[in-house]
Each structure stands twice: as C-alpha cells, then as structure tokens.
Coordinates of C-alpha atoms in Angstrom, one line a residue:
M24 CA 1.3 -16.7 -7.8
G25 CA -2.3 -15.5 -8.0
R26 CA -1.4 -11.9 -9.0
F27 CA -3.8 -11.8 -11.9
D28 CA -7.4 -11.2 -10.4
Q29 CA -10.5 -11.0 -12.5
L30 CA -11.4 -7.7 -14.2
E31 CA -14.1 -5.5 -12.9
F32 CA -16.8 -4.8 -15.4
D33 CA -19.6 -2.2 -15.8
D34 CA -21.3 -1.1 -12.6
G35 CA -24.7 -0.5 -14.2
E36 CA -24.7 3.3 -13.6
P37 CA -26.6 5.5 -16.2
R38 CA -24.3 6.7 -19.0
K39 CA -24.2 10.1 -20.8
K40 CA -22.9 10.9 -24.1
V41 CA -19.4 12.5 -24.4
D42 CA -18.7 15.4 -26.7
K43 CA -15.6 15.6 -28.8
Q44 CA -13.9 18.3 -26.5
E45 CA -14.5 16.1 -23.5
K46 CA -13.1 13.1 -25.2
E47 CA -10.0 15.1 -26.2
E48 CA -9.4 16.3 -22.6
N49 CA -9.9 12.8 -21.1
P50 CA -8.8 10.0 -23.5
F51 CA -9.9 7.3 -21.0
L52 CA -13.6 8.1 -21.5
G53 CA -15.6 6.2 -23.9
S54 CA -18.5 7.6 -26.1
T55 CA -21.0 7.0 -23.3
G56 CA -19.1 8.6 -20.5
T57 CA -17.7 5.3 -19.0
P58 CA -14.0 4.9 -18.5
I59 CA -12.4 2.7 -21.3
R60 CA -11.1 -0.1 -19.1
D61 CA -8.2 -1.0 -21.1
S62 CA -4.5 -1.6 -20.2
R63 CA -3.7 2.0 -20.1
Y64 CA -6.7 2.7 -17.8
F65 CA -5.7 0.0 -15.3
C66 CA -2.0 1.0 -15.4
R67 CA -2.9 4.6 -14.8
E68 CA -5.1 3.5 -11.8
A69 CA -2.3 1.4 -10.5
D70 CA 0.2 4.3 -10.6
V71 CA -2.2 6.4 -8.6
Q72 CA -2.6 3.7 -5.9
F73 CA 1.2 3.1 -5.8
R74 CA 1.8 6.8 -5.2
L75 CA -0.7 6.9 -2.4
G76 CA 1.0 4.0 -0.7
N77 CA -1.9 1.6 -1.4
L78 CA 0.2 -1.3 -2.5
E79 CA -2.3 -4.2 -2.7
P80 CA -4.7 -2.2 -4.9
A81 CA -1.8 -1.0 -7.0
L82 CA -0.7 -4.6 -7.6
R83 CA -4.2 -5.6 -8.5
E84 CA -4.5 -2.9 -11.1
Y85 CA -1.2 -3.6 -12.7
S86 CA -2.2 -7.3 -12.9
R87 CA -5.5 -6.1 -14.6
A88 CA -3.4 -4.1 -17.1
L89 CA -1.4 -7.1 -17.9
E90 CA -4.5 -9.2 -18.4
Q91 CA -5.6 -6.7 -21.0
D92 CA -2.1 -6.4 -22.6
S93 CA 0.6 -8.8 -21.6
A94 CA 3.1 -6.9 -23.8
M95 CA 2.7 -3.7 -21.7
F96 CA 6.0 -3.3 -20.1
E97 CA 4.8 -0.6 -17.8
G98 CA 2.5 -3.2 -16.1
W99 CA 5.5 -5.6 -15.6
L100 CA 7.7 -2.7 -14.3
G101 CA 4.9 -1.6 -11.9
Q102 CA 4.4 -5.0 -10.5
V103 CA 8.1 -5.4 -9.7
R104 CA 8.1 -2.0 -8.1
V105 CA 5.2 -2.8 -5.8
L106 CA 6.9 -6.1 -4.8
L107 CA 10.0 -4.1 -3.9
E108 CA 7.9 -1.8 -1.7
T109 CA 6.4 -4.7 0.1
G110 CA 9.8 -6.2 0.9
E111 CA 9.3 -9.2 -1.3
Y112 CA 12.7 -8.9 -3.0
K113 CA 13.1 -12.5 -4.2
E114 CA 9.6 -12.4 -5.8
A115 CA 10.5 -9.1 -7.3
D116 CA 13.6 -10.4 -8.9
L117 CA 11.6 -13.4 -10.3
W118 CA 9.0 -11.1 -12.0
A119 CA 11.8 -8.8 -13.2
N120 CA 13.4 -12.0 -14.9
K121 CA 10.0 -12.9 -16.4
A122 CA 9.6 -9.5 -17.8
L123 CA 13.1 -9.4 -19.3
E124 CA 12.2 -12.7 -21.2
L125 CA 9.7 -10.6 -23.0
F126 CA 11.7 -7.3 -23.2
P127 CA 15.4 -8.1 -23.3
E128 CA 17.7 -5.3 -22.4
Q129 CA 14.7 -2.9 -21.7
A130 CA 16.4 -0.2 -19.6
D131 CA 13.8 0.3 -16.9
L132 CA 13.5 -3.5 -16.4
L133 CA 17.1 -3.9 -16.0
A134 CA 17.1 -1.0 -13.5
V135 CA 14.3 -2.4 -11.5
K136 CA 16.2 -5.7 -11.4
A137 CA 19.3 -3.9 -10.3
I138 CA 17.3 -2.7 -7.2
A139 CA 16.0 -6.1 -6.5
L140 CA 19.5 -7.5 -6.6
L141 CA 20.7 -4.6 -4.3
R142 CA 17.9 -5.2 -1.7
M143 CA 18.7 -8.9 -1.6
G144 CA 22.2 -7.9 -0.7
N145 CA 24.1 -8.7 -3.8
K146 CA 25.7 -5.2 -4.4
P147 CA 28.2 -6.3 -7.1
A148 CA 25.5 -7.9 -9.3
A149 CA 23.2 -4.8 -8.7
L150 CA 26.1 -2.5 -9.9
G151 CA 26.7 -4.6 -13.0
M152 CA 22.9 -4.8 -13.9
S153 CA 22.8 -0.9 -13.4
D154 CA 25.7 -0.7 -15.8
R155 CA 23.6 -2.6 -18.4
A156 CA 20.6 -0.5 -17.8
L157 CA 22.7 2.7 -18.5
A158 CA 24.2 1.1 -21.6
S159 CA 20.8 0.3 -23.0
K160 CA 18.8 2.4 -25.6
G161 CA 16.4 4.7 -24.1
T162 CA 17.9 5.6 -20.8
T163 CA 15.1 7.1 -18.6
S164 CA 14.7 9.1 -15.4
F165 CA 14.0 5.7 -13.6
V166 CA 17.3 4.3 -14.8
W167 CA 19.2 7.2 -13.1
L168 CA 17.1 6.9 -10.0
A169 CA 18.1 3.2 -9.7
R170 CA 21.7 4.0 -10.3
A171 CA 21.6 6.6 -7.5
E172 CA 20.2 3.9 -5.1
V173 CA 22.9 1.4 -6.0
L174 CA 25.6 4.1 -5.5
F175 CA 24.2 5.2 -2.2
A176 CA 23.9 1.6 -0.9
S177 CA 27.5 0.9 -2.1
R178 CA 28.9 4.0 -0.6
K179 CA 30.1 5.1 -4.0
P180 CA 30.2 8.8 -5.1
M181 CA 28.1 10.5 -7.8
G182 CA 24.7 9.5 -6.4
D183 CA 23.6 13.1 -6.3
H184 CA 24.7 13.6 -9.9
C185 CA 22.4 10.7 -10.8
L186 CA 19.5 12.2 -9.0
A187 CA 20.0 15.5 -11.0
K188 CA 20.0 13.4 -14.1
A189 CA 16.7 11.8 -13.2
V190 CA 15.1 15.2 -12.6
E191 CA 16.6 16.6 -15.9
L192 CA 15.1 13.7 -17.9
D193 CA 11.6 13.7 -16.4
K194 CA 8.8 14.8 -18.4
T195 CA 6.0 14.0 -15.9
G196 CA 6.8 15.9 -12.8
W197 CA 7.1 12.8 -10.7
A198 CA 10.9 12.5 -10.5
N199 CA 11.1 14.9 -7.8
W200 CA 8.7 12.6 -5.8
E201 CA 10.9 9.7 -6.6
V202 CA 14.0 11.4 -5.6
S203 CA 12.4 12.5 -2.2
R204 CA 11.3 9.0 -1.5
L205 CA 14.9 7.7 -2.2
L206 CA 16.5 10.2 -0.1
R207 CA 14.2 9.4 2.8
R208 CA 15.0 5.7 2.4
Y209 CA 18.8 6.6 2.9
K210 CA 18.1 8.9 6.0
K211 CA 18.7 12.0 3.9
T212 CA 15.4 13.6 4.8
S213 CA 16.6 17.3 5.0
K214 CA 17.9 16.9 1.4
A215 CA 14.6 15.4 0.4
V216 CA 12.3 18.2 1.5
P217 CA 13.1 20.6 -1.6
F218 CA 12.4 17.8 -4.0
A219 CA 9.1 17.0 -2.1
Q220 CA 8.1 20.6 -2.2
E221 CA 9.0 20.9 -6.0
A222 CA 6.7 17.9 -6.6
T223 CA 3.8 19.7 -4.9
R224 CA 4.6 22.7 -7.1
L225 CA 4.6 20.7 -10.3
L226 CA 1.7 18.5 -9.3
P227 CA -0.5 20.5 -7.0
A228 CA -3.6 18.4 -7.6
E229 CA -1.8 15.0 -6.9
A230 CA -2.4 13.7 -3.4
G231 CA 0.6 11.4 -3.7
A232 CA 2.9 14.5 -3.9
W233 CA 1.4 16.1 -0.8
L234 CA 1.7 12.9 1.1
E235 CA 5.4 12.5 0.3
L236 CA 6.0 16.1 1.5
A237 CA 4.0 15.2 4.7
H238 CA 6.4 12.2 5.3
C239 CA 9.4 14.4 5.1
Q240 CA 7.8 17.1 7.5
L241 CA 6.8 14.3 9.9
A242 CA 10.3 12.9 9.9
L243 CA 11.7 16.5 10.7
K244 CA 8.9 17.2 13.3
N245 CA 7.7 20.1 11.0
R246 CA 4.2 21.1 12.0
D247 CA 3.4 22.0 8.5
A248 CA 2.9 18.3 8.0
K249 CA -0.8 18.6 9.1
H250 CA -1.4 21.0 6.2
S251 CA 0.2 18.6 3.8
L252 CA -1.9 15.7 5.1
D253 CA -5.1 17.8 4.9
Q254 CA -4.2 18.7 1.3
A255 CA -3.6 15.0 0.4
V256 CA -7.0 13.9 1.9
E257 CA -8.9 16.7 0.2
L258 CA -7.4 15.8 -3.0
S259 CA -8.2 12.0 -2.8
R260 CA -10.6 9.9 -0.7
D261 CA -8.2 7.0 -1.5
C262 CA -5.3 8.6 0.5
I263 CA -5.8 6.2 3.4
V264 CA -2.2 6.8 4.7
A265 CA -2.9 10.4 5.1
R266 CA -6.3 9.9 6.8
R267 CA -4.7 7.5 9.3
L268 CA -2.0 10.0 10.1
L269 CA -4.4 12.8 10.7
E270 CA -6.6 10.5 13.0
R271 CA -3.4 10.1 15.1
Y272 CA -3.0 13.9 15.2
R273 CA -6.5 14.3 16.4
T274 CA -6.1 11.9 19.2
P275 CA -6.6 14.0 22.5
G276 CA -3.7 15.0 24.6
L277 CA 0.0 14.2 24.8
L278 CA -0.8 10.6 23.5
G279 CA -2.0 12.1 20.1
L280 CA 1.0 14.3 19.8
F281 CA 3.4 11.5 20.6
M282 CA 1.8 9.2 18.0
F283 CA 1.9 11.9 15.4
W284 CA 5.5 12.7 15.7
K285 CA 6.5 9.1 16.1
E286 CA 6.0 8.7 12.3

C-alpha cells in the first residue's frame, strides 16, 4: 500500500554536546544534541501531526516508527486512526486486522477495529468488538472513547458514562481533547466546549488543544475562536489548519466574516 516511506537522515547541521540535565529533560536528544530518530521519536512526531489535523504527515511518521520497530503497537494504532480520519474505513479495518495478527486481543486495537466496523455501517459487529476490547486486559482511556462512539451511533444509553471513564483513566491530559472531538462528531458541540477548555488548561503549550477549542467555538459562532486560533499558530508553525482559518478571518469585508463563520 506504499505506507512505509524512506526514513529521513541527518540534515548536516552543526551539533552540540548535551549535558546530563538536558538529556534527562529531553530523552529524545542524543549526546550530540540531535534527536534520536528511533521509533519513539517518529511516533511522537506522528502524534503531534495527528492532533494538528495534518493527516498525511502523521501517517508518514507512524510508518517511519514501524520501519524502526514493527512491534510498536502504538504505530499500528496510529496508522489505523489516521485512516479513519481520512474516511478510508475499509483500509483502516484491513490494517487493524494486520495489527491484531501481531497483537491478539490488544485492547486498543480491538477498540479501533470496533470504530472501523462502526463507520463501515456494521453496528452489531462494532458492539461485539467493543465488548471484546472492554473484556481484554489493560483497558485504557481509548477503549472507553471507542465504546462511547459505538453507543452514540447505536443510540444506546451510557455513552456519557463511557466518556467520564475515559477522562478518569487518562494520564496524559489528551482525553479531554478526544472527548471534545467525539462530541463534535455527533453534533454535541455545546457539551464539547468544557472538555476542549479543560484540554487547553491541562495542555496550555499544545497547539492541538487550542485548535480543538477553536473548532468548538467556530461551530457555536463564538468570537473567542480567533484568540484560540492565534494561540495555536503561536505555539506551532505546523498548525496549518489554524493558519488557514485565520486567513479567512482576515479576508476583508462581509465575505471574510461569512467564510470564517461557515466553519
């Protein structure tokens, strides 16, 4: 499928020595000050791009992570999630199956397969797969997020309870971001706002958190969206989505206002 591109190598820039304290603060730095481009590095870069909505770069970085370490389940999970975001549901299901061959009954992979089945229209199979994910060892925040989506789509109760469980289990601060995105997907934007706001409180230096809050504010025609977009752009030059939205806002006259609020 051509998902595994070649790795990027040293760019030839001068290097500096890294002291012990700096190394402890940033485990991705090597002794010469260059990033250690191992599977963790590429997966981390992929996560950042995914949260900024840069899906092709995210897919490329997850592929690089798997080139470095084909046994890194986070890379497999990330690839499937990107495919789901791009609407390639059958391909997402295919890659979920491949991943499950390597990691049978891995809870997050069962959960992401449940989402793939759901978005392909097979709700009963999705519910069964979600049951398997919940019954597996190591139930995570993501498993409960997937369960919530299956319940929302199937018009079954307890979806909000699952979201609360996802936030409760989260150790990273990103569960609120995930919950906000899911609620927006199911046209529950007003309920999404507090979660997006909490994400920016927990992760004030993350452009992806501010971008999600901006999406909520835009949907509700809240003019604070511009501040959130400004924050996202200030925090990351890679926040292309925020930059494009701000360009629309700056378009002169009523046309710019219309284009801005259309989002």
